[in-house]
Coordinates of C-alpha atoms and ligand atoms in Angstrom, one line a residue:
M1 CA 33.2 -4.1 -8.2
N2 CA 29.7 -2.9 -9.2
I3 CA 27.6 -1.3 -6.5
T4 CA 24.4 -3.3 -6.0
K5 CA 21.2 -2.5 -4.3
Q6 CA 20.9 -2.9 -0.5
K7 CA 19.3 -6.0 0.9
G8 CA 15.6 -5.7 1.2
T9 CA 15.2 -2.9 -1.4
K10 CA 14.0 -3.3 -4.9
D11 CA 14.0 -1.5 -8.2
I12 CA 10.4 -1.2 -9.4
M13 CA 10.2 -0.9 -13.2
F14 CA 8.5 -1.8 -16.5
K15 CA 5.7 -4.3 -16.1
E16 CA 5.8 -4.1 -12.3
V17 CA 5.6 -0.4 -12.2
N18 CA 2.3 -0.6 -14.3
Y19 CA 0.8 -2.5 -11.4
W20 CA 2.0 0.2 -8.9
Q21 CA 0.6 3.0 -11.0
K22 CA -2.8 1.3 -11.4
F23 CA -2.9 0.6 -7.7
E24 CA -2.0 4.2 -6.8
S25 CA -4.6 5.6 -9.2
V26 CA -7.3 3.3 -7.6
I27 CA -6.2 4.5 -4.1
K28 CA -6.6 8.1 -5.1
E29 CA -9.9 7.6 -6.9
V30 CA -11.5 5.7 -3.9
C31 CA -10.1 8.1 -1.3
D32 CA -11.3 11.1 -3.3
S33 CA -14.7 9.6 -3.6
H34 CA -15.0 9.3 0.2
N35 CA -13.8 12.9 0.7
F36 CA -10.4 12.0 2.2
S37 CA -7.6 14.4 1.7
E38 CA -4.0 13.2 1.0
I39 CA -1.3 14.0 3.5
R40 CA 2.5 13.7 2.7
V41 CA 4.6 13.5 5.9
P42 CA 8.4 13.5 6.1
T43 CA 10.4 10.3 5.5
F44 CA 12.4 10.8 8.7
E45 CA 11.3 12.1 12.1
A46 CA 12.7 12.4 15.7
T47 CA 13.3 8.9 17.0
E48 CA 11.3 9.7 20.1
L49 CA 8.2 10.0 18.0
F50 CA 8.2 6.3 17.3
S51 CA 9.5 5.0 20.6
R52 CA 6.7 7.0 22.3
S53 CA 3.9 6.0 20.0
V54 CA 4.7 2.6 18.4
G55 CA 6.0 1.5 21.8
D56 CA 9.3 0.6 23.5
G57 CA 8.3 -3.0 23.7
T58 CA 7.5 -3.6 20.1
D59 CA 9.7 -5.5 17.5
I60 CA 9.7 -2.3 15.4
V61 CA 11.3 -0.1 18.1
T62 CA 13.6 -2.7 19.6
K63 CA 14.9 -4.4 16.5
E64 CA 13.8 -2.9 13.3
M65 CA 14.2 0.9 13.1
Y66 CA 16.8 2.6 10.9
T67 CA 18.1 5.1 13.5
F68 CA 21.1 7.3 13.2
K69 CA 22.6 10.5 14.5
D70 CA 22.5 13.4 12.0
R71 CA 25.3 15.9 11.7
G72 CA 23.6 18.0 14.4
D73 CA 23.8 15.1 16.8
R74 CA 20.0 14.5 16.7
S75 CA 18.6 11.0 16.9
I76 CA 16.7 10.5 13.6
T77 CA 14.7 7.5 12.4
L78 CA 13.4 6.6 9.0
R79 CA 9.7 6.2 9.4
P80 CA 8.8 2.5 10.1
E81 CA 5.1 3.3 9.6
F82 CA 2.9 6.3 9.0
T83 CA 0.5 6.7 11.8
A84 CA 2.9 8.3 14.2
G85 CA 4.0 10.9 11.7
V86 CA 0.4 11.7 10.6
V87 CA -0.6 12.2 14.3
R88 CA 2.4 14.4 14.8
A89 CA 1.4 16.5 11.8
Y90 CA -2.2 16.6 13.1
V91 CA -1.1 18.0 16.4
E92 CA 1.7 20.3 15.1
N93 CA -0.5 21.8 12.3
G94 CA -3.5 22.3 14.6
L95 CA -5.7 20.1 12.4
S96 CA -8.2 19.8 15.3
S97 CA -9.5 23.3 14.4
R98 CA -10.6 22.0 11.0
P99 CA -14.2 20.6 10.6
S100 CA -14.2 17.3 12.4
P101 CA -13.8 14.5 11.5
V102 CA -10.5 15.0 9.7
K103 CA -10.1 12.2 7.1
L104 CA -6.6 11.7 5.7
W105 CA -4.9 9.2 3.4
Y106 CA -1.3 8.6 2.6
A107 CA 1.0 6.3 0.5
G108 CA 4.8 6.0 0.4
P109 CA 7.9 4.1 1.5
V110 CA 8.6 2.9 5.1
F111 CA 11.7 1.3 6.5
R112 CA 12.2 -1.7 8.8
Y113 CA 15.3 -3.7 9.4
E114 CA 13.7 -7.1 8.9
K115 CA 14.8 -10.6 7.8
M116 CA 14.3 -10.8 4.1
Q117 CA 11.8 -13.3 2.6
K118 CA 9.0 -13.2 -0.1
G119 CA 6.7 -10.3 0.7
R120 CA 9.0 -9.0 3.4
Y121 CA 11.4 -6.1 2.6
R122 CA 13.4 -3.5 4.4
E123 CA 12.1 -0.7 2.3
F124 CA 8.5 -1.3 1.5
R125 CA 5.5 0.9 0.8
Q126 CA 2.3 1.4 2.7
F127 CA -0.9 3.2 2.0
G128 CA -3.5 3.9 4.6
V129 CA -6.1 6.2 6.0
E130 CA -6.5 7.9 9.4
I131 CA -9.8 9.4 10.7
F132 CA -9.5 11.9 13.6
G133 CA -12.5 13.1 15.7
S134 CA -15.0 10.3 15.7
S135 CA -15.3 7.7 18.5
S136 CA -18.2 6.0 16.6
Y137 CA -18.0 2.5 15.2
L138 CA -19.2 4.2 12.0
A139 CA -15.7 5.7 11.5
D140 CA -14.2 2.1 11.7
I141 CA -16.7 1.0 9.1
E142 CA -15.8 4.0 6.9
S143 CA -12.2 3.0 6.9
I144 CA -12.9 -0.7 6.3
T145 CA -15.2 0.3 3.4
V146 CA -12.5 2.4 1.8
A147 CA -10.2 -0.7 2.0
K148 CA -12.9 -3.0 0.6
E149 CA -13.6 -0.7 -2.3
I150 CA -9.9 -0.4 -3.2
L151 CA -9.5 -4.2 -3.1
E152 CA -12.7 -4.7 -5.1
K153 CA -11.5 -2.2 -7.8
L154 CA -8.2 -4.1 -8.0
G155 CA -10.2 -7.4 -8.4
I156 CA -8.6 -9.1 -5.3
Y157 CA -11.3 -8.5 -2.6
D158 CA -12.5 -12.1 -3.0
D159 CA -9.0 -13.5 -2.4
L160 CA -8.8 -11.9 1.0
K161 CA -10.6 -12.3 4.3
L162 CA -11.4 -9.6 6.9
K163 CA -10.7 -10.6 10.4
I164 CA -11.8 -8.5 13.3
N165 CA -11.3 -8.4 17.1
S166 CA -11.7 -6.0 20.0
I167 CA -8.8 -5.4 22.3
G168 CA -10.8 -3.3 24.7
C169 CA -10.3 0.1 26.2
K170 CA -7.6 1.1 28.7
E171 CA -9.8 0.0 31.7
C172 CA -10.9 -3.4 30.6
R173 CA -7.5 -4.2 29.0
A174 CA -5.7 -3.4 32.3
K175 CA -7.9 -6.0 34.0
Y176 CA -7.4 -8.6 31.3
I177 CA -3.6 -8.1 31.3
E178 CA -3.6 -8.8 35.1
T179 CA -5.4 -12.1 34.4
L180 CA -3.2 -13.0 31.5
R181 CA 0.0 -12.3 33.6
E182 CA -1.3 -14.5 36.4
Y183 CA -2.1 -17.3 33.9
L184 CA 1.3 -17.2 32.3
K185 CA 3.3 -16.7 35.5
D186 CA 4.4 -20.3 36.0
K187 CA 4.5 -21.1 32.2
I188 CA 6.6 -18.3 30.9
D189 CA 9.9 -19.9 31.8
N190 CA 9.2 -22.7 29.3
M191 CA 8.1 -20.4 26.5
C192 CA 10.1 -18.9 23.6
D193 CA 12.7 -16.2 24.3
D194 CA 10.8 -13.5 22.5
C195 CA 7.7 -14.2 24.7
K196 CA 9.8 -14.0 27.8
V197 CA 10.7 -10.4 26.8
R198 CA 7.1 -9.7 25.8
Y199 CA 5.9 -10.9 29.2
E200 CA 7.7 -8.0 30.7
K201 CA 7.3 -5.4 28.0
N202 CA 4.3 -6.1 25.8
I203 CA 2.4 -9.0 27.1
M204 CA -0.5 -9.0 24.6
R205 CA 1.9 -9.8 21.8
I206 CA 2.3 -13.3 23.3
I207 CA -1.1 -14.0 21.9
D208 CA -0.1 -13.7 18.2
C209 CA 3.3 -15.4 18.6
K210 CA 3.3 -18.7 16.6
E211 CA 5.3 -20.6 19.2
D212 CA 4.1 -22.6 22.3
L213 CA 0.6 -23.2 20.9
E214 CA -0.2 -25.9 23.4
V215 CA 0.1 -23.4 26.3
K216 CA -2.0 -20.9 24.5
K217 CA -5.0 -23.2 23.9
E218 CA -6.3 -22.4 27.4
M219 CA -5.1 -18.8 27.5
P220 CA -7.7 -16.2 28.6
M221 CA -8.8 -14.0 25.7
I222 CA -9.5 -10.3 25.8
T223 CA -12.9 -10.7 24.2
D224 CA -14.2 -12.4 27.3
Y225 CA -13.1 -9.5 29.5
L226 CA -14.5 -6.5 27.6
C227 CA -16.5 -3.9 29.6
E228 CA -20.1 -3.1 28.6
D229 CA -19.1 -0.2 26.5
C230 CA -16.5 -2.1 24.5
K231 CA -18.8 -5.0 24.1
K232 CA -21.5 -2.7 22.7
D233 CA -19.1 -1.1 20.3
F234 CA -17.9 -4.4 19.1
E235 CA -21.5 -5.6 18.5
N236 CA -22.3 -2.4 16.7
L237 CA -19.3 -2.8 14.4
Q238 CA -20.4 -6.4 13.6
N239 CA -24.0 -5.3 12.9
G240 CA -22.7 -2.5 10.7
L241 CA -20.5 -4.8 8.7
K242 CA -23.4 -7.3 8.3
N243 CA -25.8 -4.5 7.2
L244 CA -23.3 -3.5 4.5
G245 CA -22.8 -7.1 3.4
I246 CA -19.2 -7.1 4.4
E247 CA -18.1 -10.6 5.3
Y248 CA -15.8 -11.0 8.4
E249 CA -14.6 -13.5 10.9
I250 CA -13.7 -12.9 14.5
D251 CA -10.1 -13.7 15.2
K252 CA -9.4 -13.5 18.9
K253 CA -5.6 -13.7 18.2
I254 CA -5.5 -10.3 16.5
V255 CA -3.9 -7.9 18.9
R256 CA -1.9 -5.9 16.4
G257 CA 1.8 -5.4 16.9
L258 CA 1.8 -1.7 18.0
D259 CA 1.0 -0.4 21.4
Y260 CA -1.3 2.4 20.4
Y261 CA -4.4 0.4 19.4
N262 CA -7.5 0.0 21.5
K263 CA -11.1 -1.3 20.9
A264 CA -11.7 -2.4 17.3
V265 CA -8.8 -3.9 15.4
F266 CA -8.8 -5.7 12.1
E267 CA -6.7 -7.4 9.5
F268 CA -7.1 -8.3 5.8
A269 CA -5.2 -11.6 5.0
S270 CA -4.9 -13.6 1.9
K271 CA -7.2 -16.6 2.0
D272 CA -4.5 -18.9 0.4
L273 CA -1.4 -17.9 2.3
D274 CA -3.0 -16.5 5.4
L275 CA -0.5 -13.7 4.9
S276 CA -1.5 -10.3 6.3
V277 CA -1.8 -7.6 3.6
G278 CA -3.0 -4.9 5.9
G279 CA -4.7 -4.0 9.1
G280 CA -5.6 -1.3 11.5
G281 CA -7.9 -0.2 14.2
R282 CA -8.8 2.4 16.7
Y283 CA -6.2 4.4 18.6
D284 CA -8.1 6.8 20.8
L285 CA -5.1 7.5 23.1
L286 CA -2.4 8.4 20.7
V287 CA -3.2 12.0 19.8
D288 CA -3.2 12.8 23.5
M289 CA 0.0 10.9 24.1
L290 CA 1.7 12.9 21.4
G291 CA 0.7 16.3 23.0
G292 CA -2.6 17.0 21.3
A293 CA -6.1 17.2 22.9
K294 CA -7.8 14.0 23.6
T295 CA -9.1 12.9 20.1
P296 CA -10.6 9.6 19.1
A297 CA -9.0 8.2 16.0
T298 CA -9.1 5.1 13.7
G299 CA -7.3 4.0 10.6
F300 CA -5.5 1.3 8.7
A301 CA -2.3 0.6 6.8
F302 CA -1.8 -1.8 3.9
G303 CA 1.4 -3.2 2.6
M304 CA 1.4 -2.2 -1.0
D305 CA 4.2 -4.6 -2.1
R306 CA 2.1 -7.5 -0.9
I307 CA -0.9 -6.4 -2.8
V308 CA 1.2 -5.9 -6.0
L309 CA 2.4 -9.5 -5.5
L310 CA -1.2 -10.6 -5.4
L311 CA -2.0 -8.6 -8.6
E312 CA 1.0 -10.2 -10.3
E313 CA 0.1 -13.7 -9.2
K314 CA -3.5 -13.1 -10.5
G315 CA -1.9 -12.1 -13.8
M316 CA -4.0 -8.9 -14.0
S317 CA -3.3 -7.6 -17.5
I318 CA -2.3 -3.9 -17.4
D319 CA 0.6 -3.9 -19.9
K320 CA 1.0 -0.5 -21.5
R321 CA 1.5 -0.7 -25.3
P322 CA 2.5 2.1 -27.7
D323 CA -0.2 2.8 -30.3
I324 CA 2.2 4.1 -32.9
F325 CA 6.0 4.0 -33.6
F326 CA 7.1 6.5 -36.3
I327 CA 9.8 5.4 -38.7
A328 CA 11.5 8.2 -40.5
S329 CA 14.0 7.7 -43.3
N330 CA 16.1 10.8 -42.6
G331 CA 16.3 14.1 -40.7
D332 CA 13.7 15.9 -42.9
A333 CA 11.3 13.0 -42.5
Y334 CA 11.9 13.0 -38.7
F335 CA 10.9 16.6 -38.4
K336 CA 7.7 16.0 -40.5
A337 CA 7.0 12.9 -38.5
S338 CA 7.3 14.6 -35.2
I339 CA 4.7 17.3 -36.1
L340 CA 2.3 14.5 -36.8
Q341 CA 3.4 12.7 -33.7
N342 CA 2.6 15.7 -31.5
K343 CA -0.9 16.0 -32.9
L344 CA -1.7 12.3 -32.4
R345 CA -0.3 12.5 -28.9
K346 CA -2.6 15.4 -28.1
M347 CA -5.4 13.2 -29.4
G348 CA -4.6 10.7 -26.7
L349 CA -2.4 8.1 -28.4
I350 CA 0.8 6.7 -27.0
T351 CA 3.4 7.4 -29.7
D352 CA 7.2 6.9 -30.0
I353 CA 9.8 7.8 -32.6
D354 CA 13.3 6.8 -33.5
I355 CA 15.9 9.1 -31.8
C356 CA 19.0 7.1 -32.7
E357 CA 19.1 7.7 -36.5
R358 CA 19.0 4.0 -37.1
S359 CA 18.4 2.2 -40.4
F360 CA 14.8 1.4 -41.6
S361 CA 15.1 -2.3 -40.7
S362 CA 16.5 -1.5 -37.2
Q363 CA 13.7 0.9 -36.6
M364 CA 11.2 -1.8 -37.7
K365 CA 12.8 -4.4 -35.4
Y366 CA 12.6 -1.9 -32.5
A367 CA 8.9 -1.2 -33.1
S368 CA 8.1 -4.8 -32.9
K369 CA 10.2 -5.4 -29.8
I370 CA 8.4 -2.6 -28.0
N371 CA 5.1 -4.2 -29.1
A372 CA 3.7 -1.2 -30.9
R373 CA 0.3 -1.7 -32.5
F374 CA 1.1 0.3 -35.6
V375 CA 4.1 1.8 -37.4
I376 CA 3.8 4.9 -39.5
I377 CA 6.5 5.1 -42.1
I378 CA 7.6 8.5 -43.6
G379 CA 10.2 8.2 -46.3
E380 CA 11.0 10.2 -49.5
D381 CA 8.0 8.9 -51.5
E382 CA 5.6 9.7 -48.6
I383 CA 6.9 13.2 -48.3
K384 CA 6.7 13.8 -52.1
N385 CA 3.0 12.6 -52.1
N386 CA 2.1 14.1 -48.7
I387 CA 1.0 10.7 -47.4
V388 CA 2.1 8.2 -44.8
T389 CA 2.3 4.4 -44.9
I390 CA 0.6 2.7 -42.0
K391 CA 1.3 -0.9 -41.0
N392 CA -0.6 -2.9 -38.4
L393 CA 2.0 -5.0 -36.6
D394 CA -0.6 -7.4 -35.3
T395 CA -2.1 -8.3 -38.7
G396 CA 0.6 -7.3 -41.1
N397 CA -1.9 -5.1 -43.1
Q398 CA -0.4 -2.1 -44.7
F399 CA -2.0 0.9 -46.5
T400 CA -1.5 4.6 -47.1
A401 CA -3.3 7.6 -45.7
D402 CA -3.2 11.4 -46.2
F403 CA -0.6 13.2 -44.0
D404 CA -3.3 14.4 -41.6
A405 CA -3.8 13.4 -38.0
S406 CA -7.6 13.1 -38.1
V407 CA -7.5 10.9 -41.2
I408 CA -4.8 8.7 -39.6
M409 CA -6.8 8.5 -36.4
K410 CA -9.9 7.3 -38.4
S411 CA -7.9 4.8 -40.5
I412 CA -6.3 3.3 -37.3
E413 CA -9.8 2.8 -35.8
I414 CA -11.1 0.9 -38.8
M415 CA -8.1 -1.4 -39.2
Ligands
LIG501 P1 2.0 -3.1 10.2 O1 2.3 -1.6 10.2 O2 3.1 -3.9 10.9 O3 0.6 -3.4 10.8 O4 1.9 -3.6 8.7 C1 0.9 -3.3 7.9 C2 1.1 -4.0 6.6 O5 2.4 -3.7 6.0 C3 1.2 -5.5 6.7 O6 -0.1 -6.1 6.7 C4 2.0 -5.9 5.5 O7 1.1 -6.0 4.4 C5 2.9 -4.8 5.3 N1 4.3 -5.1 5.8 C6 4.7 -5.1 7.1 N2 6.0 -5.4 7.2 C7 6.4 -5.5 5.9 C8 7.7 -5.8 5.3 N3 8.8 -6.0 6.0 N4 7.7 -5.9 3.9 C9 6.6 -5.8 3.2 N5 5.4 -5.5 3.7 C10 5.3 -5.4 5.0

């Protein structure tokens, strides 16, 4: 029996990989232009890193992590998200001694054991940014602006909406949680099984659960319990977004799945499907929790696979096409052709050549299958006369040119 790929993984190739490459180049371009530096953290970490930061009561830690013992009997986990690893790296490498704020971006695969469906995989890719050292709302705006610019450059910003909320600081959240616990006390027995667990372990997650909506209509919301500081911060954030012309809506149900968030949280969701493509927020307590000095921090993570799905659905055209396929009649012609091919490649063209010693007609068929714009034919007559025959495969036009890269380049431009 053939070995097939694991559930929830995918092979990314050909047309789809062009979308990924485009996406990755836009991420790099925008992050560079905002003076963020890339960080590449390990794919696996000590399990404790995630249970401590993401939170023992979260779905990720309780149900979704790929955890195993290595041969040295250590508990290892494939990263289910990046922030914990980036914070670990920040603390371990003493990045707090660098000029503050430290602005980092990342992109790569993450692993969660989840139920498979469209846009939901077990190995998927995230990109994101983290900003360490600023408690100002301006840092939240900086990270939202980076996200916005990337989405704009990809042509999908208008298909998405930005939803924001504040989940308060440690103090006002503690008061709110007390009120929420009291409100749910005599209702929780009739709620879904997941929420019963959440009631004990991660009560705010009850807010974004899609079950028992009737009970939730009257539920107290954190935004009504914010302290003066958190209220002011949230207003500043909104005014900042307005000043920059960034549209948003307040969604009181956004609490984010992970324990480490506080204050501003946000999500980008597709307008059509209401499917979250990314989100983030402030996590001022995490660096401290993972052994560093108290350091305010904010950031976001986007699901890259979901954005690529959007790009595909929009039919963004980014197919790569070879400019020239060389057809050589025999070994000598092949070696002459490859000299020319090298020169044209250095001049920036995408070129290809037969490496199977096939017949003229098979080479011609191949050139048209790979959708080359031109073929350059080098046979005995061409070698004798020091010329090449060029055929435009779109129009069928055919003509000869000197065996000279610059002449060929010019003739291709005028065809
Ligand atoms: P989270 O780290 O859970 O906040 O997720 C951030 C983003 O990653 C989400 O908005 C999704 O776009 C994406 N994402 C989360 N889980 C999956 C998954 N299983 N498959 C594909 N993308 C995902």
